[in-house]
Amino acid sequence: LDAMLTANGPFDIIVDDASHADKEIVSAFEHLFFDEHLGLAPGGVYIVLDTQASYRDGGTRLSHFKQLADDMQWSGTTIVSLEQLELFVAHTGSRAEAWVEAVEFHRGLILVRKRGTRTP
């Protein structure tokens, strides 16, 4: 997989429709979303399909993406300008704060948007 990703990445959109096992979904997401050279390009969209399987058997097992929605928030920081935002993002130790722009939950799918820029 890494050889194909190296030859063709990064990608503007990634659609995960391969596995319905939660651990595999999370593993693929962590590998492909945060690696901007092999996986998802800045400004890209990562989509996980068929999430209804995770809601069977008495509840949800997609806590990773729910936690991601919390982790992406700028904990205790007030951002009042684009310059402050870029400075904060460049210096945060949190990959979620730096790269996750939005986490959207829809019937049967999750959509995660990646920030478009990051000042080094």
Short mmCIF file of N, CA, C and O in Angstrom, two decimals:
data_model
loop_
_atom_site.label_atom_id
_atom_site.label_comp_id
_atom_site.label_asym_id
_atom_site.label_seq_id
_atom_site.Cartn_x
_atom_site.Cartn_y
_atom_site.Cartn_z
N LEU A 1 0.83 -1.20 0.00
CA LEU A 1 0.00 0.00 0.00
C LEU A 1 0.87 1.26 0.00
O LEU A 1 0.59 2.20 -0.74
N ASP A 2 1.92 1.27 0.84
CA ASP A 2 2.75 2.47 0.91
C ASP A 2 3.43 2.79 -0.43
O ASP A 2 3.60 3.95 -0.77
N ALA A 3 3.80 1.76 -1.20
CA ALA A 3 4.42 2.00 -2.51
C ALA A 3 3.44 2.69 -3.45
O ALA A 3 3.80 3.63 -4.18
N MET A 4 2.18 2.25 -3.46
CA MET A 4 1.15 2.88 -4.29
C MET A 4 0.90 4.31 -3.83
O MET A 4 0.76 5.22 -4.63
N LEU A 5 0.86 4.51 -2.51
CA LEU A 5 0.62 5.85 -1.98
C LEU A 5 1.77 6.79 -2.33
O LEU A 5 1.55 7.94 -2.71
N THR A 6 3.00 6.30 -2.23
CA THR A 6 4.17 7.11 -2.55
C THR A 6 4.15 7.51 -4.01
O THR A 6 4.45 8.66 -4.36
N ALA A 7 3.79 6.59 -4.89
CA ALA A 7 3.78 6.86 -6.33
C ALA A 7 2.65 7.79 -6.74
O ALA A 7 2.79 8.53 -7.72
N ASN A 8 1.53 7.80 -6.03
CA ASN A 8 0.35 8.53 -6.49
C ASN A 8 -0.15 9.63 -5.56
O ASN A 8 -0.97 10.44 -5.96
N GLY A 9 0.28 9.65 -4.30
CA GLY A 9 -0.24 10.59 -3.34
C GLY A 9 0.46 11.92 -3.40
O GLY A 9 1.42 12.08 -4.14
N PRO A 10 0.02 12.89 -2.67
CA PRO A 10 -1.15 12.86 -1.79
C PRO A 10 -2.44 13.00 -2.59
O PRO A 10 -2.44 13.42 -3.74
N PHE A 11 -3.55 12.69 -1.93
CA PHE A 11 -4.86 12.65 -2.57
C PHE A 11 -5.77 13.75 -2.02
O PHE A 11 -5.69 14.09 -0.86
N ASP A 12 -6.64 14.27 -2.86
CA ASP A 12 -7.60 15.30 -2.44
C ASP A 12 -8.80 14.68 -1.73
O ASP A 12 -9.47 15.35 -0.95
N ILE A 13 -9.10 13.43 -2.05
CA ILE A 13 -10.21 12.74 -1.41
C ILE A 13 -9.83 11.28 -1.22
O ILE A 13 -9.20 10.67 -2.08
N ILE A 14 -10.17 10.76 -0.05
CA ILE A 14 -9.99 9.34 0.24
C ILE A 14 -11.32 8.82 0.75
O ILE A 14 -11.93 9.41 1.64
N VAL A 15 -11.78 7.72 0.16
CA VAL A 15 -13.03 7.08 0.56
C VAL A 15 -12.69 5.71 1.12
O VAL A 15 -12.16 4.86 0.40
N ASP A 16 -12.98 5.51 2.40
CA ASP A 16 -12.74 4.22 3.06
C ASP A 16 -14.03 3.40 2.98
O ASP A 16 -14.98 3.66 3.69
N ASP A 17 -14.02 2.43 2.09
CA ASP A 17 -15.14 1.51 1.96
C ASP A 17 -14.64 0.07 2.02
O ASP A 17 -15.29 -0.85 1.56
N ALA A 18 -13.45 -0.12 2.58
CA ALA A 18 -12.79 -1.42 2.54
C ALA A 18 -13.17 -2.33 3.69
O ALA A 18 -13.37 -3.52 3.51
N SER A 19 -13.25 -1.79 4.88
CA SER A 19 -13.46 -2.63 6.05
C SER A 19 -14.63 -2.09 6.86
O SER A 19 -14.88 -0.89 6.87
N HIS A 20 -15.31 -2.98 7.53
CA HIS A 20 -16.37 -2.54 8.44
C HIS A 20 -15.98 -2.83 9.88
O HIS A 20 -16.81 -2.73 10.78
N ALA A 21 -14.71 -3.16 10.09
CA ALA A 21 -14.20 -3.40 11.44
C ALA A 21 -13.65 -2.08 11.98
O ALA A 21 -12.80 -1.45 11.36
N ASP A 22 -14.14 -1.68 13.13
CA ASP A 22 -13.79 -0.37 13.68
C ASP A 22 -12.29 -0.17 13.87
O ASP A 22 -11.76 0.89 13.56
N LYS A 23 -11.58 -1.17 14.36
CA LYS A 23 -10.13 -1.03 14.57
C LYS A 23 -9.40 -0.79 13.25
O LYS A 23 -8.48 0.01 13.18
N GLU A 24 -9.83 -1.47 12.19
CA GLU A 24 -9.20 -1.28 10.88
C GLU A 24 -9.54 0.09 10.30
O GLU A 24 -8.70 0.72 9.66
N ILE A 25 -10.77 0.55 10.52
CA ILE A 25 -11.17 1.88 10.05
C ILE A 25 -10.30 2.95 10.71
O ILE A 25 -9.78 3.84 10.04
N VAL A 26 -10.12 2.85 12.01
CA VAL A 26 -9.32 3.83 12.75
C VAL A 26 -7.85 3.76 12.32
O VAL A 26 -7.21 4.79 12.11
N SER A 27 -7.32 2.57 12.16
CA SER A 27 -5.93 2.41 11.75
C SER A 27 -5.69 3.03 10.37
O SER A 27 -4.71 3.76 10.17
N ALA A 28 -6.57 2.76 9.43
CA ALA A 28 -6.43 3.34 8.09
C ALA A 28 -6.54 4.86 8.14
O ALA A 28 -5.76 5.58 7.51
N PHE A 29 -7.50 5.37 8.93
CA PHE A 29 -7.68 6.82 9.06
C PHE A 29 -6.41 7.47 9.62
O PHE A 29 -5.92 8.46 9.06
N GLU A 30 -5.89 6.94 10.69
CA GLU A 30 -4.70 7.52 11.32
C GLU A 30 -3.52 7.54 10.35
O GLU A 30 -2.74 8.49 10.33
N HIS A 31 -3.38 6.49 9.57
CA HIS A 31 -2.27 6.40 8.62
C HIS A 31 -2.46 7.35 7.43
O HIS A 31 -1.53 8.04 7.03
N LEU A 32 -3.66 7.39 6.89
CA LEU A 32 -3.89 8.13 5.65
C LEU A 32 -4.26 9.60 5.85
O LEU A 32 -3.94 10.43 5.01
N PHE A 33 -4.91 9.94 6.94
CA PHE A 33 -5.32 11.33 7.14
C PHE A 33 -4.15 12.22 7.54
O PHE A 33 -3.98 13.32 7.00
N PHE A 34 -3.33 11.78 8.46
CA PHE A 34 -2.31 12.66 9.03
C PHE A 34 -1.01 12.67 8.25
O PHE A 34 -0.20 13.57 8.43
N ASP A 35 -0.76 11.71 7.38
CA ASP A 35 0.47 11.70 6.57
C ASP A 35 0.20 12.46 5.28
O ASP A 35 -0.39 11.94 4.34
N GLU A 36 0.64 13.71 5.23
CA GLU A 36 0.31 14.57 4.09
C GLU A 36 1.11 14.24 2.84
O GLU A 36 0.84 14.77 1.77
N HIS A 37 2.09 13.35 2.93
CA HIS A 37 2.87 12.97 1.76
C HIS A 37 2.33 11.70 1.12
O HIS A 37 2.31 11.56 -0.09
N LEU A 38 1.91 10.75 1.94
CA LEU A 38 1.41 9.48 1.43
C LEU A 38 -0.11 9.46 1.30
O LEU A 38 -0.66 8.76 0.46
N GLY A 39 -0.80 10.19 2.15
CA GLY A 39 -2.25 10.07 2.23
C GLY A 39 -2.98 11.29 1.74
O GLY A 39 -2.87 11.68 0.58
N LEU A 40 -3.73 11.91 2.65
CA LEU A 40 -4.61 13.02 2.30
C LEU A 40 -3.86 14.34 2.25
O LEU A 40 -3.14 14.70 3.18
N ALA A 41 -4.03 15.05 1.16
CA ALA A 41 -3.40 16.36 0.99
C ALA A 41 -4.10 17.40 1.87
O ALA A 41 -5.28 17.25 2.20
N PRO A 42 -3.38 18.46 2.28
CA PRO A 42 -4.05 19.55 2.97
C PRO A 42 -5.22 20.07 2.15
O PRO A 42 -5.12 20.21 0.93
N GLY A 43 -6.36 20.31 2.81
CA GLY A 43 -7.56 20.75 2.14
C GLY A 43 -8.41 19.60 1.62
O GLY A 43 -9.48 19.83 1.07
N GLY A 44 -7.97 18.37 1.84
CA GLY A 44 -8.68 17.21 1.35
C GLY A 44 -9.81 16.76 2.25
O GLY A 44 -10.03 17.30 3.34
N VAL A 45 -10.54 15.74 1.79
CA VAL A 45 -11.68 15.20 2.51
C VAL A 45 -11.50 13.69 2.64
O VAL A 45 -11.19 13.01 1.66
N TYR A 46 -11.70 13.18 3.85
CA TYR A 46 -11.62 11.75 4.14
C TYR A 46 -13.03 11.29 4.49
O TYR A 46 -13.67 11.86 5.38
N ILE A 47 -13.51 10.26 3.80
CA ILE A 47 -14.87 9.77 4.00
C ILE A 47 -14.84 8.31 4.42
O ILE A 47 -14.17 7.49 3.78
N VAL A 48 -15.54 7.99 5.49
CA VAL A 48 -15.71 6.60 5.93
C VAL A 48 -17.15 6.21 5.62
O VAL A 48 -18.08 6.83 6.14
N LEU A 49 -17.31 5.19 4.77
CA LEU A 49 -18.65 4.74 4.37
C LEU A 49 -19.12 3.59 5.24
O LEU A 49 -18.33 2.92 5.91
N ASP A 50 -20.41 3.34 5.16
CA ASP A 50 -21.04 2.18 5.80
C ASP A 50 -20.81 2.12 7.31
O ASP A 50 -20.56 1.06 7.87
N THR A 51 -20.93 3.26 7.97
CA THR A 51 -20.70 3.28 9.41
C THR A 51 -21.86 2.68 10.20
O THR A 51 -21.73 2.45 11.40
N GLN A 52 -22.97 2.39 9.55
CA GLN A 52 -24.10 1.80 10.27
C GLN A 52 -23.73 0.48 10.92
O GLN A 52 -24.32 0.11 11.94
N ALA A 53 -22.75 -0.23 10.39
CA ALA A 53 -22.32 -1.50 11.00
C ALA A 53 -21.80 -1.28 12.42
O ALA A 53 -21.90 -2.16 13.27
N SER A 54 -21.27 -0.11 12.69
CA SER A 54 -20.74 0.19 14.02
C SER A 54 -21.83 0.49 15.04
O SER A 54 -21.56 0.61 16.23
N TYR A 55 -23.06 0.64 14.59
CA TYR A 55 -24.17 0.95 15.49
C TYR A 55 -25.03 -0.27 15.78
O TYR A 55 -26.06 -0.16 16.41
N ARG A 56 -24.60 -1.42 15.33
CA ARG A 56 -25.32 -2.66 15.61
C ARG A 56 -24.85 -3.24 16.92
O ARG A 56 -23.84 -2.82 17.48
N ASP A 57 -25.55 -4.20 17.41
CA ASP A 57 -25.18 -4.90 18.65
C ASP A 57 -25.17 -3.97 19.86
O ASP A 57 -24.26 -4.01 20.68
N GLY A 58 -26.15 -3.10 19.97
CA GLY A 58 -26.33 -2.35 21.19
C GLY A 58 -25.61 -1.04 21.35
O GLY A 58 -25.45 -0.56 22.45
N GLY A 59 -25.10 -0.44 20.30
CA GLY A 59 -24.50 0.87 20.48
C GLY A 59 -23.42 1.16 19.47
O GLY A 59 -23.16 0.38 18.57
N THR A 60 -22.78 2.28 19.64
CA THR A 60 -21.75 2.73 18.72
C THR A 60 -20.35 2.37 19.22
O THR A 60 -20.09 2.40 20.41
N ARG A 61 -19.50 2.05 18.27
CA ARG A 61 -18.10 1.80 18.59
C ARG A 61 -17.21 2.81 17.87
O ARG A 61 -16.02 2.62 17.76
N LEU A 62 -17.80 3.87 17.37
CA LEU A 62 -17.03 4.88 16.63
C LEU A 62 -16.59 6.03 17.53
O LEU A 62 -16.56 7.19 17.12
N SER A 63 -16.22 5.72 18.73
CA SER A 63 -15.82 6.76 19.68
C SER A 63 -14.59 7.52 19.21
O SER A 63 -14.40 8.68 19.59
N HIS A 64 -13.75 6.91 18.39
CA HIS A 64 -12.56 7.59 17.89
C HIS A 64 -12.93 8.89 17.17
O HIS A 64 -12.32 9.94 17.41
N PHE A 65 -13.93 8.85 16.31
CA PHE A 65 -14.32 10.03 15.54
C PHE A 65 -15.08 11.03 16.40
O PHE A 65 -14.97 12.24 16.18
N LYS A 66 -15.81 10.56 17.38
CA LYS A 66 -16.47 11.48 18.31
C LYS A 66 -15.42 12.21 19.15
O LYS A 66 -15.53 13.42 19.38
N GLN A 67 -14.39 11.49 19.57
CA GLN A 67 -13.30 12.11 20.32
C GLN A 67 -12.52 13.08 19.43
O GLN A 67 -12.10 14.14 19.90
N LEU A 68 -12.36 12.74 18.17
CA LEU A 68 -11.67 13.63 17.23
C LEU A 68 -12.38 14.97 17.12
O LEU A 68 -11.74 16.02 17.04
N ALA A 69 -13.71 14.95 17.15
CA ALA A 69 -14.49 16.19 17.11
C ALA A 69 -14.20 17.06 18.32
O ALA A 69 -14.17 18.30 18.23
N ASP A 70 -13.95 16.44 19.47
CA ASP A 70 -13.57 17.20 20.67
C ASP A 70 -12.11 17.65 20.59
O ASP A 70 -11.78 18.79 20.91
N ASP A 71 -11.22 16.76 20.16
CA ASP A 71 -9.79 17.05 20.14
C ASP A 71 -9.41 18.15 19.16
O ASP A 71 -8.39 18.80 19.34
N MET A 72 -10.21 18.35 18.12
CA MET A 72 -9.87 19.36 17.12
C MET A 72 -10.09 20.79 17.62
O MET A 72 -9.60 21.74 17.03
N GLN A 73 -10.82 20.93 18.70
CA GLN A 73 -11.11 22.26 19.24
C GLN A 73 -9.85 22.88 19.83
O GLN A 73 -8.97 22.20 20.30
N TRP A 74 -9.77 24.18 19.80
CA TRP A 74 -8.61 24.89 20.32
C TRP A 74 -8.81 25.13 21.80
O TRP A 74 -9.31 26.17 22.23
N SER A 75 -8.41 24.19 22.58
CA SER A 75 -8.68 24.17 24.01
C SER A 75 -8.20 25.43 24.72
O SER A 75 -7.01 25.65 24.87
N GLY A 76 -9.16 26.26 25.11
CA GLY A 76 -8.85 27.43 25.90
C GLY A 76 -8.22 28.57 25.15
O GLY A 76 -7.79 29.54 25.74
N THR A 77 -8.13 28.48 23.84
CA THR A 77 -7.46 29.50 23.05
C THR A 77 -8.49 30.30 22.26
O THR A 77 -9.33 29.73 21.58
N THR A 78 -8.40 31.61 22.34
CA THR A 78 -9.28 32.47 21.55
C THR A 78 -8.49 32.94 20.34
O THR A 78 -7.44 33.57 20.47
N ILE A 79 -9.00 32.63 19.16
CA ILE A 79 -8.34 33.00 17.91
C ILE A 79 -9.15 34.15 17.30
O ILE A 79 -10.34 34.02 17.06
N VAL A 80 -8.48 35.30 17.07
CA VAL A 80 -9.22 36.46 16.57
C VAL A 80 -8.78 36.89 15.17
O VAL A 80 -9.34 37.82 14.61
N SER A 81 -7.76 36.23 14.60
CA SER A 81 -7.33 36.60 13.26
C SER A 81 -6.73 35.38 12.57
O SER A 81 -6.34 34.40 13.21
N LEU A 82 -6.65 35.45 11.25
CA LEU A 82 -6.05 34.37 10.48
C LEU A 82 -4.58 34.19 10.85
O LEU A 82 -4.08 33.06 10.95
N GLU A 83 -3.88 35.28 11.12
CA GLU A 83 -2.48 35.20 11.50
C GLU A 83 -2.31 34.46 12.83
O GLU A 83 -1.42 33.63 12.98
N GLN A 84 -3.19 34.74 13.79
CA GLN A 84 -3.14 34.02 15.07
C GLN A 84 -3.45 32.54 14.88
O GLN A 84 -2.83 31.69 15.50
N LEU A 85 -4.41 32.25 14.01
CA LEU A 85 -4.76 30.86 13.74
C LEU A 85 -3.57 30.11 13.16
O LEU A 85 -3.22 29.03 13.63
N GLU A 86 -2.92 30.67 12.16
CA GLU A 86 -1.79 30.00 11.53
C GLU A 86 -0.63 29.83 12.53
O GLU A 86 0.03 28.80 12.54
N LEU A 87 -0.40 30.82 13.37
CA LEU A 87 0.65 30.72 14.38
C LEU A 87 0.32 29.62 15.39
O LEU A 87 1.18 28.80 15.74
N PHE A 88 -0.92 29.58 15.84
CA PHE A 88 -1.33 28.54 16.78
C PHE A 88 -1.18 27.15 16.17
O PHE A 88 -0.63 26.25 16.78
N VAL A 89 -1.67 27.00 14.95
CA VAL A 89 -1.62 25.70 14.28
C VAL A 89 -0.17 25.26 14.09
O VAL A 89 0.16 24.08 14.24
N ALA A 90 0.70 26.19 13.76
CA ALA A 90 2.10 25.85 13.53
C ALA A 90 2.80 25.37 14.81
O ALA A 90 3.77 24.62 14.74
N HIS A 91 2.29 25.76 15.98
CA HIS A 91 2.99 25.44 17.22
C HIS A 91 2.25 24.48 18.14
O HIS A 91 2.77 24.12 19.18
N THR A 92 1.06 24.05 17.76
CA THR A 92 0.33 23.13 18.62
C THR A 92 0.97 21.74 18.56
O THR A 92 1.51 21.34 17.53
N GLY A 93 0.90 21.02 19.64
CA GLY A 93 1.39 19.65 19.67
C GLY A 93 0.33 18.65 19.30
O GLY A 93 0.59 17.45 19.22
N SER A 94 -0.87 19.11 19.05
CA SER A 94 -1.99 18.22 18.75
C SER A 94 -2.20 18.11 17.24
O SER A 94 -2.47 19.10 16.57
N ARG A 95 -2.10 16.89 16.73
CA ARG A 95 -2.34 16.68 15.30
C ARG A 95 -3.78 17.03 14.94
O ARG A 95 -4.04 17.59 13.87
N ALA A 96 -4.71 16.73 15.83
CA ALA A 96 -6.11 17.03 15.56
C ALA A 96 -6.33 18.54 15.48
O ALA A 96 -7.01 19.03 14.57
N GLU A 97 -5.78 19.30 16.42
CA GLU A 97 -5.92 20.76 16.38
C GLU A 97 -5.26 21.34 15.14
O GLU A 97 -5.75 22.29 14.56
N ALA A 98 -4.15 20.76 14.73
CA ALA A 98 -3.41 21.28 13.59
C ALA A 98 -4.07 20.95 12.26
O ALA A 98 -4.05 21.77 11.34
N TRP A 99 -4.65 19.78 12.12
CA TRP A 99 -5.07 19.32 10.80
C TRP A 99 -6.56 19.12 10.61
O TRP A 99 -7.04 19.16 9.48
N VAL A 100 -7.33 18.86 11.65
CA VAL A 100 -8.75 18.56 11.46
C VAL A 100 -9.55 19.87 11.42
O VAL A 100 -9.57 20.62 12.39
N GLU A 101 -10.18 20.10 10.29
CA GLU A 101 -11.01 21.30 10.13
C GLU A 101 -12.44 21.03 10.58
O GLU A 101 -13.08 21.88 11.19
N ALA A 102 -12.96 19.83 10.28
CA ALA A 102 -14.34 19.50 10.64
C ALA A 102 -14.53 17.99 10.66
O ALA A 102 -13.88 17.28 9.90
N VAL A 103 -15.42 17.54 11.54
CA VAL A 103 -15.85 16.15 11.58
C VAL A 103 -17.36 16.18 11.44
O VAL A 103 -18.05 16.80 12.25
N GLU A 104 -17.87 15.54 10.40
CA GLU A 104 -19.31 15.54 10.13
C GLU A 104 -19.84 14.12 10.20
O GLU A 104 -19.28 13.21 9.59
N PHE A 105 -20.93 13.95 10.94
CA PHE A 105 -21.58 12.65 11.06
C PHE A 105 -22.86 12.69 10.24
O PHE A 105 -23.72 13.55 10.45
N HIS A 106 -22.97 11.79 9.29
CA HIS A 106 -24.15 11.67 8.45
C HIS A 106 -24.67 10.25 8.57
O HIS A 106 -23.95 9.35 9.01
N ARG A 107 -25.89 10.02 8.14
CA ARG A 107 -26.44 8.67 8.18
C ARG A 107 -25.59 7.75 7.31
O ARG A 107 -25.51 7.92 6.09
N GLY A 108 -24.91 6.82 7.93
CA GLY A 108 -24.13 5.83 7.20
C GLY A 108 -22.74 6.25 6.79
O GLY A 108 -22.03 5.48 6.14
N LEU A 109 -22.31 7.46 7.15
CA LEU A 109 -20.95 7.87 6.81
C LEU A 109 -20.43 8.96 7.73
O LEU A 109 -21.20 9.66 8.38
N ILE A 110 -19.13 9.06 7.76
CA ILE A 110 -18.44 10.13 8.49
C ILE A 110 -17.54 10.84 7.49
O ILE A 110 -16.87 10.20 6.68
N LEU A 111 -17.53 12.17 7.54
CA LEU A 111 -16.70 12.98 6.67
C LEU A 111 -15.77 13.81 7.55
O LEU A 111 -16.24 14.49 8.46
N VAL A 112 -14.47 13.74 7.27
CA VAL A 112 -13.49 14.52 8.03
C VAL A 112 -12.75 15.41 7.04
O VAL A 112 -12.15 14.93 6.09
N ARG A 113 -12.82 16.72 7.29
CA ARG A 113 -12.15 17.68 6.42
C ARG A 113 -10.79 18.06 7.01
O ARG A 113 -10.69 18.35 8.20
N LYS A 114 -9.79 18.11 6.15
CA LYS A 114 -8.43 18.46 6.58
C LYS A 114 -8.19 19.94 6.29
O LYS A 114 -8.60 20.47 5.25
N ARG A 115 -7.51 20.61 7.22
CA ARG A 115 -7.17 22.02 7.02
C ARG A 115 -6.41 22.21 5.72
O ARG A 115 -5.63 21.36 5.32
N GLY A 116 -6.61 23.35 5.10
CA GLY A 116 -5.98 23.62 3.81
C GLY A 116 -4.54 24.04 3.88
O GLY A 116 -3.78 23.78 2.98
N THR A 117 -4.15 24.70 4.96
CA THR A 117 -2.77 25.16 5.05
C THR A 117 -2.25 24.94 6.45
O THR A 117 -3.00 24.81 7.40
N ARG A 118 -0.95 24.92 6.54
CA ARG A 118 -0.32 24.88 7.85
C ARG A 118 1.02 25.57 7.72
O ARG A 118 1.86 25.17 6.92
N THR A 119 1.22 26.62 8.45
CA THR A 119 2.48 27.35 8.42
C THR A 119 3.50 26.58 9.24
O THR A 119 3.25 26.26 10.39
N PRO A 120 4.66 26.27 8.65
CA PRO A 120 5.67 25.52 9.40
C PRO A 120 6.29 26.33 10.52
O PRO A 120 6.23 27.51 10.56
#
